Short mmCIF file of C-alpha atoms in Angstrom, two decimals:
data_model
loop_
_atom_site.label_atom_id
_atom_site.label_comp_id
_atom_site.label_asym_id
_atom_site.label_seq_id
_atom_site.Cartn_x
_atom_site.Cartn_y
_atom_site.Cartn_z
CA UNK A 1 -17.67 1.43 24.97
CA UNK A 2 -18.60 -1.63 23.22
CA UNK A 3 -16.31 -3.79 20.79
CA UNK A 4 -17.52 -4.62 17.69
CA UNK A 5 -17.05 -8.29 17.52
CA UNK A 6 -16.23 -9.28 14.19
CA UNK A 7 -15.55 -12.54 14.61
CA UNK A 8 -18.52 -13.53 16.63
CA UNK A 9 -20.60 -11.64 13.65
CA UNK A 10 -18.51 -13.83 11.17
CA UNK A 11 -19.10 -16.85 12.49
CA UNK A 12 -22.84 -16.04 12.38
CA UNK A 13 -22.77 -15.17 8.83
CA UNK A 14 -21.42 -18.35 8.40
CA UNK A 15 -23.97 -20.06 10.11
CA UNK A 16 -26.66 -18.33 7.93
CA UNK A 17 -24.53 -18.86 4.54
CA UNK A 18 -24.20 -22.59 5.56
CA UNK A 19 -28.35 -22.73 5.94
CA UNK A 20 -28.55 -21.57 2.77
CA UNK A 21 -26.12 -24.51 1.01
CA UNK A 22 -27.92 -27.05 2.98
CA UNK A 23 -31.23 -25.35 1.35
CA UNK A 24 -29.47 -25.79 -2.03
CA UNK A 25 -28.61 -29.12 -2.19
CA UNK A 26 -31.88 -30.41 -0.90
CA UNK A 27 -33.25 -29.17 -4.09
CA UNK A 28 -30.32 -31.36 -5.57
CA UNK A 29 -29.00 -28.04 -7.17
CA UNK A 30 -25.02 -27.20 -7.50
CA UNK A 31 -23.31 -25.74 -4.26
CA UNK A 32 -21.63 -22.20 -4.87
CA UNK A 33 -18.32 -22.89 -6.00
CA UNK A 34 -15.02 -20.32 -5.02
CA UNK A 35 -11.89 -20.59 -6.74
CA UNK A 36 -8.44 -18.64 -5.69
CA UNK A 37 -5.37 -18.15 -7.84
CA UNK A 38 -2.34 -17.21 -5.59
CA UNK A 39 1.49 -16.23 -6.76
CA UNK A 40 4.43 -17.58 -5.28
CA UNK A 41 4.47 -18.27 -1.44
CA UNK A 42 3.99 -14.91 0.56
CA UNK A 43 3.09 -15.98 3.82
CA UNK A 44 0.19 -13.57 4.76
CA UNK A 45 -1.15 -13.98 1.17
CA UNK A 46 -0.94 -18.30 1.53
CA UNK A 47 -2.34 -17.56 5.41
CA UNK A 48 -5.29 -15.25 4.30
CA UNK A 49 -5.95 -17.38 1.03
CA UNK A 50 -6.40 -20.92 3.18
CA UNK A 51 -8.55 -19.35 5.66
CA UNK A 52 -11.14 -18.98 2.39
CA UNK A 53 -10.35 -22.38 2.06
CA UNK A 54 -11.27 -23.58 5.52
CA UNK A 55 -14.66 -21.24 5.16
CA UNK A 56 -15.49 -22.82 2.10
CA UNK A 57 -15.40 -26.12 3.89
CA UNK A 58 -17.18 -25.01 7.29
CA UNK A 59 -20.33 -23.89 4.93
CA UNK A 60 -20.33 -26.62 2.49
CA UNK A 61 -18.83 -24.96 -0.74
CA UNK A 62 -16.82 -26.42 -3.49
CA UNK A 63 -13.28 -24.83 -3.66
CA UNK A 64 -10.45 -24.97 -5.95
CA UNK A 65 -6.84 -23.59 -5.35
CA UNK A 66 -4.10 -23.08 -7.72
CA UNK A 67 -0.97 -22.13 -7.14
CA UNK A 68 1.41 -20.60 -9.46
CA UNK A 69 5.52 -20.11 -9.16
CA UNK A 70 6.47 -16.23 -8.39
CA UNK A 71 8.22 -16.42 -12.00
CA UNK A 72 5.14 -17.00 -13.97
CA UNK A 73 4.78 -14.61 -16.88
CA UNK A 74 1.93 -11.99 -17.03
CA UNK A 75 0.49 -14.00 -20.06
CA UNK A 76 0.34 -17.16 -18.03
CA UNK A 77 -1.43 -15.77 -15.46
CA UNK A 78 -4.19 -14.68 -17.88
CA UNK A 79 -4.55 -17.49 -19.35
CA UNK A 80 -5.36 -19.24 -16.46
CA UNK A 81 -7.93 -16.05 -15.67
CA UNK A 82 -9.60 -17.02 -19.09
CA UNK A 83 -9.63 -20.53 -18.37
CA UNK A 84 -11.85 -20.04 -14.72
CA UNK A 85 -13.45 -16.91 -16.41
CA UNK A 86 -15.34 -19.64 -18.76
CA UNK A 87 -15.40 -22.35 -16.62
CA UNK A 88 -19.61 -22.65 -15.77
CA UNK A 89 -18.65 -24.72 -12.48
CA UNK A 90 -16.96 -22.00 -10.94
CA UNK A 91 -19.36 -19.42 -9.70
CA UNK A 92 -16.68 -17.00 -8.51
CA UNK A 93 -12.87 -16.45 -8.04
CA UNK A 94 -10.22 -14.02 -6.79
CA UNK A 95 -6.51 -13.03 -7.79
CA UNK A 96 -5.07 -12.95 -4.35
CA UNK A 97 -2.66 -9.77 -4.28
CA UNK A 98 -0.07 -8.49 -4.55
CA UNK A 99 1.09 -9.96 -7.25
CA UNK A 100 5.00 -9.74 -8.71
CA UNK A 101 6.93 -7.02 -10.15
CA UNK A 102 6.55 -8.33 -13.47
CA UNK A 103 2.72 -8.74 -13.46
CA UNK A 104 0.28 -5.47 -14.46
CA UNK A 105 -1.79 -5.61 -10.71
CA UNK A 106 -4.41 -3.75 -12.39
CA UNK A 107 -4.28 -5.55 -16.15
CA UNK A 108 -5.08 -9.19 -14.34
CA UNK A 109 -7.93 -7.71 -12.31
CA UNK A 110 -9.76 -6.12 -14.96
CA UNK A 111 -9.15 -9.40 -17.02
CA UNK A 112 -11.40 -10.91 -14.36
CA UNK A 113 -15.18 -11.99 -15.70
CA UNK A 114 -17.26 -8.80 -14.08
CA UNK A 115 -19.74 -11.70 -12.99
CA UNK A 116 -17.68 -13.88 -11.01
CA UNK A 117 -15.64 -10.74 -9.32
CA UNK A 118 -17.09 -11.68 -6.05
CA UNK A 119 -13.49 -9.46 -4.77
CA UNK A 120 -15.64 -6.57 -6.09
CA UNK A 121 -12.09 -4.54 -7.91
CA UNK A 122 -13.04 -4.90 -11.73
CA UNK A 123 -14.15 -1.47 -12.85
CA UNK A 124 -17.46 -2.71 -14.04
CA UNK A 125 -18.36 -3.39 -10.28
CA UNK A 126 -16.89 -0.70 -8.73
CA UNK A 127 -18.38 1.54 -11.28
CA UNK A 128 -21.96 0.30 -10.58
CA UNK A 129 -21.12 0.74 -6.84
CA UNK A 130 -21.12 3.99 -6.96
CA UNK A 131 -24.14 4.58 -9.23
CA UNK A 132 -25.50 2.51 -6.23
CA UNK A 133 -26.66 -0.05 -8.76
CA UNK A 134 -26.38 -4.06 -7.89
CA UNK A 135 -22.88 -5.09 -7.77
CA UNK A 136 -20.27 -7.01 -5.89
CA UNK A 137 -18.98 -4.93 -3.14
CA UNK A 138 -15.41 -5.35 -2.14
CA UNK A 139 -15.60 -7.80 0.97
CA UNK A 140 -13.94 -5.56 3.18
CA UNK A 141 -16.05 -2.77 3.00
CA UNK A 142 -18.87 -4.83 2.96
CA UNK A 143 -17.77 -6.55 6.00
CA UNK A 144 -17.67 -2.76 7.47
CA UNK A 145 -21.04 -2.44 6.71
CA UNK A 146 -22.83 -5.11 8.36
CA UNK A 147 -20.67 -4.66 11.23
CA UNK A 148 -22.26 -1.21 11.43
CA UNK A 149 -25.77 -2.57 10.51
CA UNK A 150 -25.90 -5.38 13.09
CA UNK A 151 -24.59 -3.20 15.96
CA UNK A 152 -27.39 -1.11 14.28
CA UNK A 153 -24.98 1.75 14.29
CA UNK A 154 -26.70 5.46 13.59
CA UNK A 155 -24.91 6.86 10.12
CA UNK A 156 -27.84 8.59 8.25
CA UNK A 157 -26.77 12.30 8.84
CA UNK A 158 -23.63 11.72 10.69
CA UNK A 159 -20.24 12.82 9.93
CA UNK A 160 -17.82 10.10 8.61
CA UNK A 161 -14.23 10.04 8.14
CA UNK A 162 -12.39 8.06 5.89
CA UNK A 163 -8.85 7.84 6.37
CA UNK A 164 -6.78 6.05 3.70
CA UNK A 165 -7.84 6.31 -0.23
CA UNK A 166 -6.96 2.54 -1.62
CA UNK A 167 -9.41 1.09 -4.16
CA UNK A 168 -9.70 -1.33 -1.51
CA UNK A 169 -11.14 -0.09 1.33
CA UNK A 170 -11.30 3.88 1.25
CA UNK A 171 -12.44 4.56 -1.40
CA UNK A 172 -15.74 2.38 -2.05
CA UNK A 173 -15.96 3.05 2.26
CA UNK A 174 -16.22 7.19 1.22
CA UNK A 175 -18.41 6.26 -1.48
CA UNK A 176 -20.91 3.79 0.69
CA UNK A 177 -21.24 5.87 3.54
CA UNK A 178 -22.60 8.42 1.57
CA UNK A 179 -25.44 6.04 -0.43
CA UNK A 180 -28.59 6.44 0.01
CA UNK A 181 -29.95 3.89 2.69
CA UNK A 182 -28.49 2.23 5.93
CA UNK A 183 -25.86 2.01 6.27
CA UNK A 184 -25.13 5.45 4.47
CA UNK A 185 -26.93 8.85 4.21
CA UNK A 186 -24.07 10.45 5.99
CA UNK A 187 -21.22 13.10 5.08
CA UNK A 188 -17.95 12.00 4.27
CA UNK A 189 -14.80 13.47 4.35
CA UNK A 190 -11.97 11.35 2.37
CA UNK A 191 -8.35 11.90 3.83
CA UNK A 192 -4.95 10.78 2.78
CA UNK A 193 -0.93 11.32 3.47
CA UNK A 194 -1.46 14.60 1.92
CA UNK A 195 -4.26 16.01 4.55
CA UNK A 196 -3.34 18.89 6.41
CA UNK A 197 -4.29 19.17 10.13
CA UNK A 198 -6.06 15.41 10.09
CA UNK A 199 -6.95 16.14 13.95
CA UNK A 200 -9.10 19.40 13.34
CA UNK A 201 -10.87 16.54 10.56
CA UNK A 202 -10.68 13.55 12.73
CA UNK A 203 -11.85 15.39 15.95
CA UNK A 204 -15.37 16.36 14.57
CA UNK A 205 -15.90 12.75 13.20
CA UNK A 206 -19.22 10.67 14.49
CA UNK A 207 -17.89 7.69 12.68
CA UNK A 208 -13.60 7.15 11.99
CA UNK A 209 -13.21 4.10 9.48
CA UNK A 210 -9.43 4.29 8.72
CA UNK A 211 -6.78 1.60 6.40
CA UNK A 212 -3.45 3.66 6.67
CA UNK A 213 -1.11 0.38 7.58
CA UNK A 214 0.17 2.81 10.06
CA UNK A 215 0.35 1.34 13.69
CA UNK A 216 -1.20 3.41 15.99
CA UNK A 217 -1.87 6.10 13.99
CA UNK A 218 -4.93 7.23 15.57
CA UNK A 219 -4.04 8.62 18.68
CA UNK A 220 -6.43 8.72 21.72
CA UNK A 221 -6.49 13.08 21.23
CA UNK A 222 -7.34 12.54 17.63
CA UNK A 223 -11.33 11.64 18.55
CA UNK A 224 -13.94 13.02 19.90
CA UNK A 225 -16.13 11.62 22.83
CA UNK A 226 -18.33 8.83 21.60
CA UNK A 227 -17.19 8.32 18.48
CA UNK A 228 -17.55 4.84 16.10
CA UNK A 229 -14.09 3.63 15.08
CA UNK A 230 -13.36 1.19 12.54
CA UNK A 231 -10.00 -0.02 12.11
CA UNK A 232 -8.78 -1.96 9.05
CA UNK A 233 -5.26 -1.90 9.47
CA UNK A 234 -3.18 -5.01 10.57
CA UNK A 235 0.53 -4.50 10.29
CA UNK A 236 2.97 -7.25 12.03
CA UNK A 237 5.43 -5.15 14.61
CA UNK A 238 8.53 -6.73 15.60
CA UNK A 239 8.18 -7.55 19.58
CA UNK A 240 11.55 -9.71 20.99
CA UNK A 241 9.06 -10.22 24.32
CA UNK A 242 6.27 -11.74 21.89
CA UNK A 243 6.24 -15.57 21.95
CA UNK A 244 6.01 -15.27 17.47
CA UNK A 245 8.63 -12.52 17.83
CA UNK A 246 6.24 -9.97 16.89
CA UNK A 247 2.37 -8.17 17.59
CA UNK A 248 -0.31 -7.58 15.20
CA UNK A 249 -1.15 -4.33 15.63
CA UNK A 250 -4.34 -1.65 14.12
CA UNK A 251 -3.97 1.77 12.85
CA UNK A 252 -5.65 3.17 15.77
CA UNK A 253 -3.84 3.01 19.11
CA UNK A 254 -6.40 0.83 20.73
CA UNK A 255 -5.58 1.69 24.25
CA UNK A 256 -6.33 5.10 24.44
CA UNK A 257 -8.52 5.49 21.68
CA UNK A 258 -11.18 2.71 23.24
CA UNK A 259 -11.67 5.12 26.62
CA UNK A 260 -13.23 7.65 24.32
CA UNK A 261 -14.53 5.42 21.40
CA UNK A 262 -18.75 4.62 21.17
CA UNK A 263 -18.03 1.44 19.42
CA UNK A 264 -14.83 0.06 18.18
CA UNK A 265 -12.97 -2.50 16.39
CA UNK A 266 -10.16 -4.98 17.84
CA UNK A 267 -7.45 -5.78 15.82
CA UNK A 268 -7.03 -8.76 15.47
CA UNK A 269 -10.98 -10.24 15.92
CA UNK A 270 -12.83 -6.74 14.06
CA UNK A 271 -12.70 -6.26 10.28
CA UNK A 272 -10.25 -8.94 9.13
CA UNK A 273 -12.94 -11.80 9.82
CA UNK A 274 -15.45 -10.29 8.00
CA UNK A 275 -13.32 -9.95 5.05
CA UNK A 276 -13.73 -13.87 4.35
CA UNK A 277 -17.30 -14.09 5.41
CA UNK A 278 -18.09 -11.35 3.16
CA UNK A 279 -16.45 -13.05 0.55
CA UNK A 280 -18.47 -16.27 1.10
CA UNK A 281 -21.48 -13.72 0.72
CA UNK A 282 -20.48 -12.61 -2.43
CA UNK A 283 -19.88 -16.00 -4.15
CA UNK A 284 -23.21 -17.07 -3.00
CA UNK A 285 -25.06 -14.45 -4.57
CA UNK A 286 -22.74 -15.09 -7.67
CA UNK A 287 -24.31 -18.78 -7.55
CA UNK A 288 -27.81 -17.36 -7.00
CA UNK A 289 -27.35 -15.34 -10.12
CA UNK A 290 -26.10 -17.70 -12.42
CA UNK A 291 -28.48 -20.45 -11.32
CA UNK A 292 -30.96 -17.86 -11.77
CA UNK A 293 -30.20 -17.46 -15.76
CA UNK A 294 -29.71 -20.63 -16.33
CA UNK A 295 -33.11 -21.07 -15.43
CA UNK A 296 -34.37 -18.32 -16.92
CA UNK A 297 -32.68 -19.63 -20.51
CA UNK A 298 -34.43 -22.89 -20.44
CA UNK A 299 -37.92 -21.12 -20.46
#
């Protein structure tokens, strides 16, 4: 069994992203440039949103956070969309989620400029996703995919399950994996709360890739021998013996699942670092782009 160390593949990532920015400003061009907008003061959303901000530091980018109250109106928030949306130093931004009862999740995202979606959610991105034309791919599943490319992880022709449908992750993870190219070419089966008999599914799978937010839900008798897991999940579970006063646990219970697994994700240290480096990606080829017309319109 081997783990599939996300961080360690983060961290290189990094290292290659920060090459890049060095590259860039010894042509004395403009460093890629990520912006966040976060909502009130969730403490996994503030947690998630200034470990962008650290990244952004560690390979050289500009960054810009701003905070709004929890009470800000839906128009407010749009506004201040429209406002980064034209703003030409800001090569890409996200709308950290979720947002508050009185906001339209799905309004704000698609109010997002298409080009500087480097979260990949606006339609127009998904959409040319899965007509497998260039696009932003949400950094999750893209962070799935060059963990399976840089284990250089066998998918064309394999059987893939996908458990959870979010817009997130399962759904543009059922639609990659079945692509043309690597990673891809293989047959998916998409599964959800309403799945009857997930085992007989699960237990013919070559490759598992599941984002329930249900601890443990992958039992060790749920797999077959040799199979890939991914796990995506990270839920906090109370724990009066933990030092925090709780564990961060995966969907998949890692324990008996890893004596059977091929290759397998931690939780914490598998997906959730790639998520950020992924992101990083994403705004840098956001840069390239717009650098790229702007040269392009001064011929």
């Amino acid at each position: 069994m081997t783990i599939l160390d996300g961080k360690k593949i983060s961290n290189d990532i990094k290292d290659e992203i920060a090459g890049e920015v060095t590259k860039i400003k010894k042509r004395g061009e403009k460093v890629p440039h990520l912006a966040a907008i976060i909502v009130g003061k969730d403490g996994a959303s503030m947690t998630y949103v200034n470990s962008k901000v650290k990244a952004c530091e560690r390979v050289g980018f500009e960054s810009s956070l701003f905070r709004l109250p929890h009470t800000v109106s839906e128009l407010e928030l749009l506004d201040k969309i429209e406002e980064l949306n034209e703003n030409d130093d800001i090569d890409g931004f996200i709308v950290q989620l979720p947002l508050p009862p009185q906001i339209n999740t799905q309004k704000v995202l698609n109010a997002v400029d298409p080009d500087k979606d480097v979260d990949g959610f606006h339609p127009t991105n998904f959409g040319k996703m899965a007509l497998d034309m260039t696009s932003f791919i949400p950094a999750t599943p893209f962070g799935i995919l060059e963990l399976l490319e840089r284990y250089d992880i066998p998918t064309k022709g394999k059987h893939t399950v996908v458990i959870g449908r979010s817009y997130i992750v399962g759904r543009p993870m059922s639609i990659l994996m079945g692509r043309s190219g690597f990673p891809g070419n293989s047959t998916v089966t998409l599964t959800h709360e309403f799945t009857k008999n997930i085992t007989q599914v699960t237990s013919q799978a070559d490759i598992i890739i599941i984002a329930v937010g249900i601890p443990d839900f992958l039992k060790g008798e749920m797999i077959k021998d040799d199979a890939v897991i991914i796990d995506v999940g990270i839920t906090r579970v109370p724990d009066d013996h933990a030092e925090r006063g709780y564990v961060i646990k995966g969907d998949v219970d890692f324990e008996n699942v890893s004596k059977r697994a091929s290759f397998i994700t931690p939780v914490p240290g598998g997906v959730g670092p790639m998520t950020v480096s992924m992101l990083l990606k994403n705004t840098l080829l956001a840069r390239e782009r717009h650098h790229k017309r702007a040269v392009d319109a001064k011929k």
